[in-house]
Short mmCIF file of C-alpha atoms and ligand atoms in Angstrom, two decimals:
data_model
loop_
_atom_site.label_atom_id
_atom_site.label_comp_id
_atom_site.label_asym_id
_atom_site.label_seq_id
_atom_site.Cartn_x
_atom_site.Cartn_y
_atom_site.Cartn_z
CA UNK A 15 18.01 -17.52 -46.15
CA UNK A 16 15.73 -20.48 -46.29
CA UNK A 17 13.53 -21.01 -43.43
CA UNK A 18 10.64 -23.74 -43.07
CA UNK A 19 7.10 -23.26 -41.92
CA UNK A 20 7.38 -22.39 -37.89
CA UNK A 21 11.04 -21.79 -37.98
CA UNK A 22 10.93 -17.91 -39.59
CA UNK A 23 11.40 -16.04 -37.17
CA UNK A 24 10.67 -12.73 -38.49
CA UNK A 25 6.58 -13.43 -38.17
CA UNK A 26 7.18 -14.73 -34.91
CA UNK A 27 5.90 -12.59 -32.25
CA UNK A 28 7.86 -13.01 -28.75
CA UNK A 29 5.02 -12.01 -25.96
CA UNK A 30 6.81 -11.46 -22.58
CA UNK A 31 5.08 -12.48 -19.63
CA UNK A 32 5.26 -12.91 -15.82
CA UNK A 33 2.57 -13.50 -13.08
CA UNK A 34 3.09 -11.70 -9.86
CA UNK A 35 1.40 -11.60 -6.25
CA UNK A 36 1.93 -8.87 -3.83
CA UNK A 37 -0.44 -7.96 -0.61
CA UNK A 38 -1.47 -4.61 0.70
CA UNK A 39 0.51 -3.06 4.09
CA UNK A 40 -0.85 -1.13 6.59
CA UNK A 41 1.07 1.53 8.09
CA UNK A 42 1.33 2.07 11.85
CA UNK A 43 3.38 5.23 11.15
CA UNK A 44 1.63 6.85 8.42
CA UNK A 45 2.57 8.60 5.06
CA UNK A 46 0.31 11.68 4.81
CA UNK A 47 1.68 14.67 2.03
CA UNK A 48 4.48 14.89 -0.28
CA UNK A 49 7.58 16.85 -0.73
CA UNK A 50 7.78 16.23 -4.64
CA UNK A 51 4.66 15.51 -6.22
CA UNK A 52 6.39 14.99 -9.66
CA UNK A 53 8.33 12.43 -8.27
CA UNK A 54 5.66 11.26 -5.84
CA UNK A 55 8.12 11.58 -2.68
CA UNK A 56 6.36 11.19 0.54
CA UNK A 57 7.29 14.42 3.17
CA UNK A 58 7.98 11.78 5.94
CA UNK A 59 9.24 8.77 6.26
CA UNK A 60 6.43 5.32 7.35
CA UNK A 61 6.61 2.40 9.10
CA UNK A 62 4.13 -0.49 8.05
CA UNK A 63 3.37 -4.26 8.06
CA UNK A 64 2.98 -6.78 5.17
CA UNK A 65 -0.10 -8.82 5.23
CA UNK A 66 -0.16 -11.94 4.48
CA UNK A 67 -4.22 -13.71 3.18
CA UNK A 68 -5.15 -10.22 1.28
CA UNK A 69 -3.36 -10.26 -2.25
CA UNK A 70 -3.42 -8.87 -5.57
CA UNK A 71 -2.42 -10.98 -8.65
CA UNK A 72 -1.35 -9.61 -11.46
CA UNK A 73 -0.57 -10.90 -14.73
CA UNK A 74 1.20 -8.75 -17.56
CA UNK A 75 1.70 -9.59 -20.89
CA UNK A 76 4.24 -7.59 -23.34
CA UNK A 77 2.77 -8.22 -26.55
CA UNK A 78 3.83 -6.67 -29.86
CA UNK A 79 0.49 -7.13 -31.09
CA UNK A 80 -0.76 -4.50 -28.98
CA UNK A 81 -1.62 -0.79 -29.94
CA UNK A 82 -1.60 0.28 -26.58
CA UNK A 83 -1.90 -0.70 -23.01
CA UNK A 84 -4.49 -2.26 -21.55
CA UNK A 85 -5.21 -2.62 -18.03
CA UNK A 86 -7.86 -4.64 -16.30
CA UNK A 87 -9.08 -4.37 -12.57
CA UNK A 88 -10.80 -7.67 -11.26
CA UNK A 89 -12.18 -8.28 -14.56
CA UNK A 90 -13.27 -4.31 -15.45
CA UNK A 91 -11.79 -2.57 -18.45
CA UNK A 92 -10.26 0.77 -17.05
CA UNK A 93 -10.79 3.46 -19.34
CA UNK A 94 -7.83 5.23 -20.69
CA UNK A 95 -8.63 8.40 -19.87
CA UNK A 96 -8.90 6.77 -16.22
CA UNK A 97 -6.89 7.93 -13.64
CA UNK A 98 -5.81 4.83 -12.66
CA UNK A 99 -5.03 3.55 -15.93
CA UNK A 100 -2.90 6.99 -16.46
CA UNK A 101 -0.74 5.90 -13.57
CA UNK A 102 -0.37 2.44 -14.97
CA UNK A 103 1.26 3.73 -17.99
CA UNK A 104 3.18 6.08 -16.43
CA UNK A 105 4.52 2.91 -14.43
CA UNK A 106 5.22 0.36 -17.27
CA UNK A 107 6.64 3.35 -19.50
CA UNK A 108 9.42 3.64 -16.48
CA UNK A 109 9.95 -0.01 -16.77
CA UNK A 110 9.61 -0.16 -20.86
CA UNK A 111 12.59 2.89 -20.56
CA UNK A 112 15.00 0.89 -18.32
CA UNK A 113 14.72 -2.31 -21.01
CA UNK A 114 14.62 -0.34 -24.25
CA UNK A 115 11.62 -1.75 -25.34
CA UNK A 116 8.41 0.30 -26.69
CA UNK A 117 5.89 -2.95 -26.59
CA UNK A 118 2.80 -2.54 -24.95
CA UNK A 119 1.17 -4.64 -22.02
CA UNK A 120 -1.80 -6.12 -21.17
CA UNK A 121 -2.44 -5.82 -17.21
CA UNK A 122 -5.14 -7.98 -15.35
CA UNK A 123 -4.93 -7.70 -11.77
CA UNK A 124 -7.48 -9.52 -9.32
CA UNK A 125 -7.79 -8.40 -5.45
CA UNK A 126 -9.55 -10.63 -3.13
CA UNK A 127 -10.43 -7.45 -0.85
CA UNK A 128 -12.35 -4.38 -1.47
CA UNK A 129 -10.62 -2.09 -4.02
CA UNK A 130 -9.99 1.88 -3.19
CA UNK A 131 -11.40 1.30 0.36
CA UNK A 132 -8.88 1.91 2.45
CA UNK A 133 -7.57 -1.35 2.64
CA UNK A 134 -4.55 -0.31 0.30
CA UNK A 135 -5.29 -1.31 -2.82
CA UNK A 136 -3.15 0.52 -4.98
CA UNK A 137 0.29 -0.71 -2.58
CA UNK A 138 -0.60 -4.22 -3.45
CA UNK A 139 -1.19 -3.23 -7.21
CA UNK A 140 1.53 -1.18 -8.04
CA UNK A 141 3.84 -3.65 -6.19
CA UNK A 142 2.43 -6.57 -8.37
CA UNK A 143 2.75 -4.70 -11.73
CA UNK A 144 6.33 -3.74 -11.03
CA UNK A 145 7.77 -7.17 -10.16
CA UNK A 146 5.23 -8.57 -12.76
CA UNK A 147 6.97 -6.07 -15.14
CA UNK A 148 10.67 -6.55 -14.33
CA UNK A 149 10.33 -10.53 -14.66
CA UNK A 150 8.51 -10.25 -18.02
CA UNK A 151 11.27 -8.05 -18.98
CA UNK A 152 14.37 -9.98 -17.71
CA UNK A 153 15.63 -6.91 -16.17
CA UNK A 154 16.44 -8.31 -12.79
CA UNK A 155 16.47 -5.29 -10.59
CA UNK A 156 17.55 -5.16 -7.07
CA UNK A 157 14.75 -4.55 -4.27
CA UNK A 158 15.90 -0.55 -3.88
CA UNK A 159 15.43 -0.20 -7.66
CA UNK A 160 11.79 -2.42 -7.13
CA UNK A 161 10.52 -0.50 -4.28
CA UNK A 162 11.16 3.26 -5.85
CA UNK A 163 9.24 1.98 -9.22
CA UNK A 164 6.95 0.87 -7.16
CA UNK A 165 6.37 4.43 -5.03
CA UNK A 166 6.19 6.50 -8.09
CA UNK A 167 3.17 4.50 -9.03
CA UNK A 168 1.71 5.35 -5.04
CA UNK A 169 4.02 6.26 -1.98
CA UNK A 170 2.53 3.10 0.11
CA UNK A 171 2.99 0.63 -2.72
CA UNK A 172 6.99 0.86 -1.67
CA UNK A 173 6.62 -0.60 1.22
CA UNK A 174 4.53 -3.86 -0.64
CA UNK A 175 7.67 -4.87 -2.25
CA UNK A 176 9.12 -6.50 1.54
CA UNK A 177 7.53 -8.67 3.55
CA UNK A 178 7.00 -8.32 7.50
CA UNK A 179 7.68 -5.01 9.20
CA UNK A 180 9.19 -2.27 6.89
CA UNK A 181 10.12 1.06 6.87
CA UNK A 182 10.18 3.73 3.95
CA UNK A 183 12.30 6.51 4.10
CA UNK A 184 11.50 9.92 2.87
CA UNK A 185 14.87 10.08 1.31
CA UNK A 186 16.96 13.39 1.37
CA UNK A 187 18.42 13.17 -2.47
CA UNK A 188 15.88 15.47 -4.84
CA UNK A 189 15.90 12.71 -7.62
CA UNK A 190 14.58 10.30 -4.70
CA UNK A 191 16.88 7.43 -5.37
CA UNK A 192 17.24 7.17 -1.57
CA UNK A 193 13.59 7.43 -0.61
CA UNK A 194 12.91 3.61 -0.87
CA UNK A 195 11.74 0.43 1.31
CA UNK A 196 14.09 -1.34 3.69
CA UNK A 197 13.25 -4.41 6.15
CA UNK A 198 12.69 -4.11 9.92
CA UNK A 199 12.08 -7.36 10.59
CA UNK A 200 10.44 -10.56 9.09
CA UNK A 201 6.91 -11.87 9.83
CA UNK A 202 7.66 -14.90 11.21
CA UNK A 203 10.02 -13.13 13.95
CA UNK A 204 7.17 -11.46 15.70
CA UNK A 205 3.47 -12.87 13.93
CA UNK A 206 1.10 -10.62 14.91
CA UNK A 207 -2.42 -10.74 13.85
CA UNK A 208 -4.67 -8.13 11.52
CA UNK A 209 -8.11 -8.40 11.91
CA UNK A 210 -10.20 -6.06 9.67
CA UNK A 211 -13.84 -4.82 9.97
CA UNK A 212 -14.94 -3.85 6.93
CA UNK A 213 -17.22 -0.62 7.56
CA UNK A 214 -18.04 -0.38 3.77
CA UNK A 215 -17.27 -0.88 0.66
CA UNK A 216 -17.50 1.64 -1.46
CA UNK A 217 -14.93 3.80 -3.35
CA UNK A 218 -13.90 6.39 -1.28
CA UNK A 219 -15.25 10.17 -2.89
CA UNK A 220 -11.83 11.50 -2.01
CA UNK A 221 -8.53 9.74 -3.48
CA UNK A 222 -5.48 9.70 -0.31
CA UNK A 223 -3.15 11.50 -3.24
CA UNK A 224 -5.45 14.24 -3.82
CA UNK A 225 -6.70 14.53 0.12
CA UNK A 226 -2.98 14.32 1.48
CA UNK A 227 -2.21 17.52 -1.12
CA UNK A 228 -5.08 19.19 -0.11
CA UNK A 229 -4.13 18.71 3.58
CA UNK A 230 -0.20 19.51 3.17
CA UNK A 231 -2.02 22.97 1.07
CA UNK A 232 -4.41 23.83 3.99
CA UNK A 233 -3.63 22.61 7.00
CA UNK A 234 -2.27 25.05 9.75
CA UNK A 235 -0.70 22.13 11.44
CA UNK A 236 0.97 20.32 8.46
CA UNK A 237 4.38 21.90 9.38
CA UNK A 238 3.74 20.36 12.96
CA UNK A 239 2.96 16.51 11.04
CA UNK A 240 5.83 16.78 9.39
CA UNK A 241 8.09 18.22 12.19
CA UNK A 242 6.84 15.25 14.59
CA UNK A 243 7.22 12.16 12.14
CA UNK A 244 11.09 11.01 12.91
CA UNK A 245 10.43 11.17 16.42
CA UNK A 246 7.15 8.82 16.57
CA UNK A 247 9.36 6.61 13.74
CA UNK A 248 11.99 6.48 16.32
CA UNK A 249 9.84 5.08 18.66
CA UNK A 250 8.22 2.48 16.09
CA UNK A 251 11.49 0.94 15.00
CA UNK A 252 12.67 0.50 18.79
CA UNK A 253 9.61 -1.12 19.40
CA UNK A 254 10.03 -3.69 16.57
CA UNK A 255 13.74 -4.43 17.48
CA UNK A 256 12.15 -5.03 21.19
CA UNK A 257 8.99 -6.35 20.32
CA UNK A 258 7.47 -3.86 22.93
CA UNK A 259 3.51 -4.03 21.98
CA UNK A 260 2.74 -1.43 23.98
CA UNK A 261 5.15 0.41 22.72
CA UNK A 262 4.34 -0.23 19.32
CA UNK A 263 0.68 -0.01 20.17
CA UNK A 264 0.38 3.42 21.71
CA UNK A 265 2.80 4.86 19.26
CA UNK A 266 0.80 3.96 16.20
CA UNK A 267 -2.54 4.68 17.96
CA UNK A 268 -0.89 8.23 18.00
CA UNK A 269 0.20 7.92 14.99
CA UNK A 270 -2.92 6.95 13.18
CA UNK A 271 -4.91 9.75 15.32
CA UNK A 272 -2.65 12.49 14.12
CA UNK A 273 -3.07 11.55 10.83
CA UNK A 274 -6.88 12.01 11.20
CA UNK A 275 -6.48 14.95 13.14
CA UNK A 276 -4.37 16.82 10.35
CA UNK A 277 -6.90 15.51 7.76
CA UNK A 278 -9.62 17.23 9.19
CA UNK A 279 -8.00 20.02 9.64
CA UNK A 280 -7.84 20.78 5.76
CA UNK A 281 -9.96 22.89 4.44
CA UNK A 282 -12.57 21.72 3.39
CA UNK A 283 -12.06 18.95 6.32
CA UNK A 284 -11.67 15.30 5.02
CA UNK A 285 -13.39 12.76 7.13
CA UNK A 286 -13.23 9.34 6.70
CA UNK A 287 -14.63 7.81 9.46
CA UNK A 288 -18.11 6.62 10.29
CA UNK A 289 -19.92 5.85 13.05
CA UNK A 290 -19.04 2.49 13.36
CA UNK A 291 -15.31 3.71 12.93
CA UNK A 292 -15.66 5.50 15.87
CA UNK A 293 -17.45 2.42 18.23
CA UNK A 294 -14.57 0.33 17.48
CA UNK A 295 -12.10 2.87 18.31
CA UNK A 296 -13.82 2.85 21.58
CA UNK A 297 -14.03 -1.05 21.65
CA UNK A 298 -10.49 -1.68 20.68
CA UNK A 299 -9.58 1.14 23.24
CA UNK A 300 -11.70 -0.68 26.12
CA UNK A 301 -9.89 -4.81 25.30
CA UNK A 302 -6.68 -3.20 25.77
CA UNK A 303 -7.20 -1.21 29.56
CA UNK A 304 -8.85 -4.57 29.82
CA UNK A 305 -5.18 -6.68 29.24
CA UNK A 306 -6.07 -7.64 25.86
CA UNK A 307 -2.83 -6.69 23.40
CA UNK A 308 -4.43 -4.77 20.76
CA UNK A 309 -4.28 -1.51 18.95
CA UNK A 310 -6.39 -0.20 15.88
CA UNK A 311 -5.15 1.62 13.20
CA UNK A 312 -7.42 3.57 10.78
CA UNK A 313 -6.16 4.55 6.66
CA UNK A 314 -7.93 6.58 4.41
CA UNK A 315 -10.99 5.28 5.01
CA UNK A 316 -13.82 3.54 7.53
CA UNK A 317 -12.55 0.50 7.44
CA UNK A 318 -11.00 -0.44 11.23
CA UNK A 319 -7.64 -2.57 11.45
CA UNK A 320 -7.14 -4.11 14.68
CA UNK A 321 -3.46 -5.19 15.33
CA UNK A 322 -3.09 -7.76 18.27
CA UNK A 323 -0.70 -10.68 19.35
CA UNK A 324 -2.56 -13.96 17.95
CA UNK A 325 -4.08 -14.86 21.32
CA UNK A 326 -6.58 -12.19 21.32
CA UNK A 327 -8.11 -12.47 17.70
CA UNK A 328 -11.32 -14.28 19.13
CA UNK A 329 -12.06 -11.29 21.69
CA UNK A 330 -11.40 -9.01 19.02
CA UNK A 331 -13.50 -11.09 16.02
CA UNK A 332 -16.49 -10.86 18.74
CA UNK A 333 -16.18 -7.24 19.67
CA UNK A 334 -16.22 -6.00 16.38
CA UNK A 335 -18.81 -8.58 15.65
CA UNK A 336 -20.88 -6.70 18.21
CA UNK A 337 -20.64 -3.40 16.20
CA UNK A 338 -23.59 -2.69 14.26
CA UNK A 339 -21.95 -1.15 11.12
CA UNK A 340 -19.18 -3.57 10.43
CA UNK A 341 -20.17 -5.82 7.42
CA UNK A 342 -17.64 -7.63 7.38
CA UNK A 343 -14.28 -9.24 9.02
CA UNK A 344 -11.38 -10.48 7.49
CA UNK A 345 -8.76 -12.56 9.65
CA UNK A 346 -4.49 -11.70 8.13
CA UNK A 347 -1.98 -12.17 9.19
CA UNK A 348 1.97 -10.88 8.26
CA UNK A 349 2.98 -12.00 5.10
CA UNK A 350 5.73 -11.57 2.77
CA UNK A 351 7.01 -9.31 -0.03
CA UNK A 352 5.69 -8.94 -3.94
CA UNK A 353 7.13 -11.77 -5.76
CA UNK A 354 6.89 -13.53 -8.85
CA UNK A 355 4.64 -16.91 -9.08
CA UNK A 356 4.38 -17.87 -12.77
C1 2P0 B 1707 -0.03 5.14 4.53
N1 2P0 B 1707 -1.87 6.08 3.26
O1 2P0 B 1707 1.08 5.43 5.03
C2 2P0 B 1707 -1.01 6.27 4.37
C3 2P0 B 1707 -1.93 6.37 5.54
C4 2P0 B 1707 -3.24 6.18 3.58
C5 2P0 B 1707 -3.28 6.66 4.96
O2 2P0 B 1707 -0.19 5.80 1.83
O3 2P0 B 1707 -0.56 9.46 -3.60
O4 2P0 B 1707 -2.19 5.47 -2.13
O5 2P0 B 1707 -0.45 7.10 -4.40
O6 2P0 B 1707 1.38 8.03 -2.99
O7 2P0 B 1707 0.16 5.51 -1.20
C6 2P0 B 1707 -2.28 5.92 0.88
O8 2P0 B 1707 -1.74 6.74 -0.07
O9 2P0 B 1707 -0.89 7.64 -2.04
C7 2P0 B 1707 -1.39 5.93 2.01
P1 2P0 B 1707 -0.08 8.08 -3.32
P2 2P0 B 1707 -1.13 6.22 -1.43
O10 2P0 B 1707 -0.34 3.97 4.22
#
């Protein structure tokens, strides 16, 4: 067949690509443990909100140029031996599988907030590279299908695919089909405010997958987390449909302390906190007997998330301002899901 300069398409190479931008959650009832770790399905279900000025971008070429994946972390090479970079794979082989392709990716993904600090890095990532993925792909897969690629790459980054308040559930089917992401309730119906003091930023020593397996292997009282969850997500979900903050407030307080608790009680006992964690528990505590709606929640890390209604981010920006050992403060709000941008 004759074919001119630029039209043969046998040395053309087709490079698939897509440009996605998800933002890290917070959960105010918190994931902690697994019942399948193969699968990465969480032991209880979690209730969390989208945020909206902290994001990861992430853009993913398909190239058939490529002898194997590459993946890139605000402008760092991670090497392939890399933890992370394992679960990458692991992720974009699930994806490759579902489009019958083999072609490897390049992944570069920018965060504008401190990586593997607690501030849910790896939610925002994994959310990015799936949408990213599917789009460069064509495979057009519904948000269920989104939000379980999306947990096998980490448990929280499920909840990254919606926007606004949203609930995972643990799921009950062992192939965990059903243990997805659905929407409680957009952020523009009730936008509340995230304020974030940022008590360091360093990687944390212990990773939350391998401190959640040592807790679930340890704990005495991990039966008792587990047990207690559905109530306290009971609570959480009437509290969004009512937008009760107090409600909300004192059951993710509890939430969030429980967490903590059962953490420490592994063995060896994994603390996260520092001192200035601590002050602004008491600060945060003190604004609200004062009248002041606001609640903190705390992740696998130091870093101190203050959840208020919007008219009390100045009183909360100067008390944690106050706080020797917060470096920093970020102002979010509630934001949407991952989606694609280019
Ligand atoms: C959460 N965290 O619900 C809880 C609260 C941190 C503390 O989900 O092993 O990175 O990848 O599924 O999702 C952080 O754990 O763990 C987390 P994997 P992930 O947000």
């Amino acid at each position: 067949m004759r074919s001119s300069a630029g039209t043969n398409t046998r040395n053309v190479v087709a490079v698939k690509q897509a440009t996605a931008l998800a933002h890290p959650n917070i959960a105010l009832v918190k994931y902690w443990g697994k019942r399948d770790g193969a699968l990465n399905l969480p032991a209880v279900g979690s209730i969390s909100i989208t945020l909206d000025t902290l994001q990861t971008t992430t853009r993913l070429q398909f190239d058939p140029t490529l002898k194997r994946d590459r993946f890139t972390l605000d402008g760092v090479d991670a090497a392939d031996d890399s933890e992370s970079a394992r679960r990458v794979v692991q992720c974009l082989d699930r994806l490759r599988e579902l489009a019958g392709v083999g072609t490897y990716a390049d992944v570069q993904s920018e965060n504008n907030f401190p990586t593997a600090a607690g501030l849910a890095s790896s939610a925002s990532g994994f959310a990015a590279i799936v949408v990213a993925a599917d789009k460069a792909l064509g495979l057009n897969l519904d948000r269920n299908k989104l939000s379980e690629l999306a947990r096998r790459g980490s448990g929280s980054a499920a909840r990254s695919i919606l926007g606004g308040f949203v609930e995972l559930h643990h799921g009950k089917k062992p192939d965990g089909s059903d243990c997805v992401a659905s929407a409680l309730r957009d952020a523009a119906d009730w936008p509340l405010a995230v304020t974030v003091g940022v008590i360091s930023r360093k990687t944390k020593k212990i990773s939350s997958t391998s401190g959640m397996e040592a807790t679930r292997k340890t704990s005495p009282w991990y039966a008792g987390w587990v047990e207690g969850a559905e109530s306290d997500l009971a609570i959480a979900r009437d509290a969004i449909a009512a937008r009760d903050f107090e409600k909300l407030a004192t059951v993710s307080e509890h939430s969030c302390l429980k967490m903590h608790a059962l953490a420490l009680s592994a063995r060896p006992g994994l603390l996260y906190w520092y001192g200035a964690t601590v002050e602004g528990i008491h600060r945060v505590r003190e604004l609200r007997a004062a009248g002041h709606a606001v609640f903190f929640t705390i992740d696998a890390g130091p870093q101190l998330k203050v959840v208020s209604e919007k008219s009390a981010v100045e009183v909360v920006n100067d008390a944690l301002g106050e706080i020797a050992g917060v470096q920093d403060i970020l102002h979010t709000g509630l934001g949407d899901g991952a989606r694609v941008i280019a």
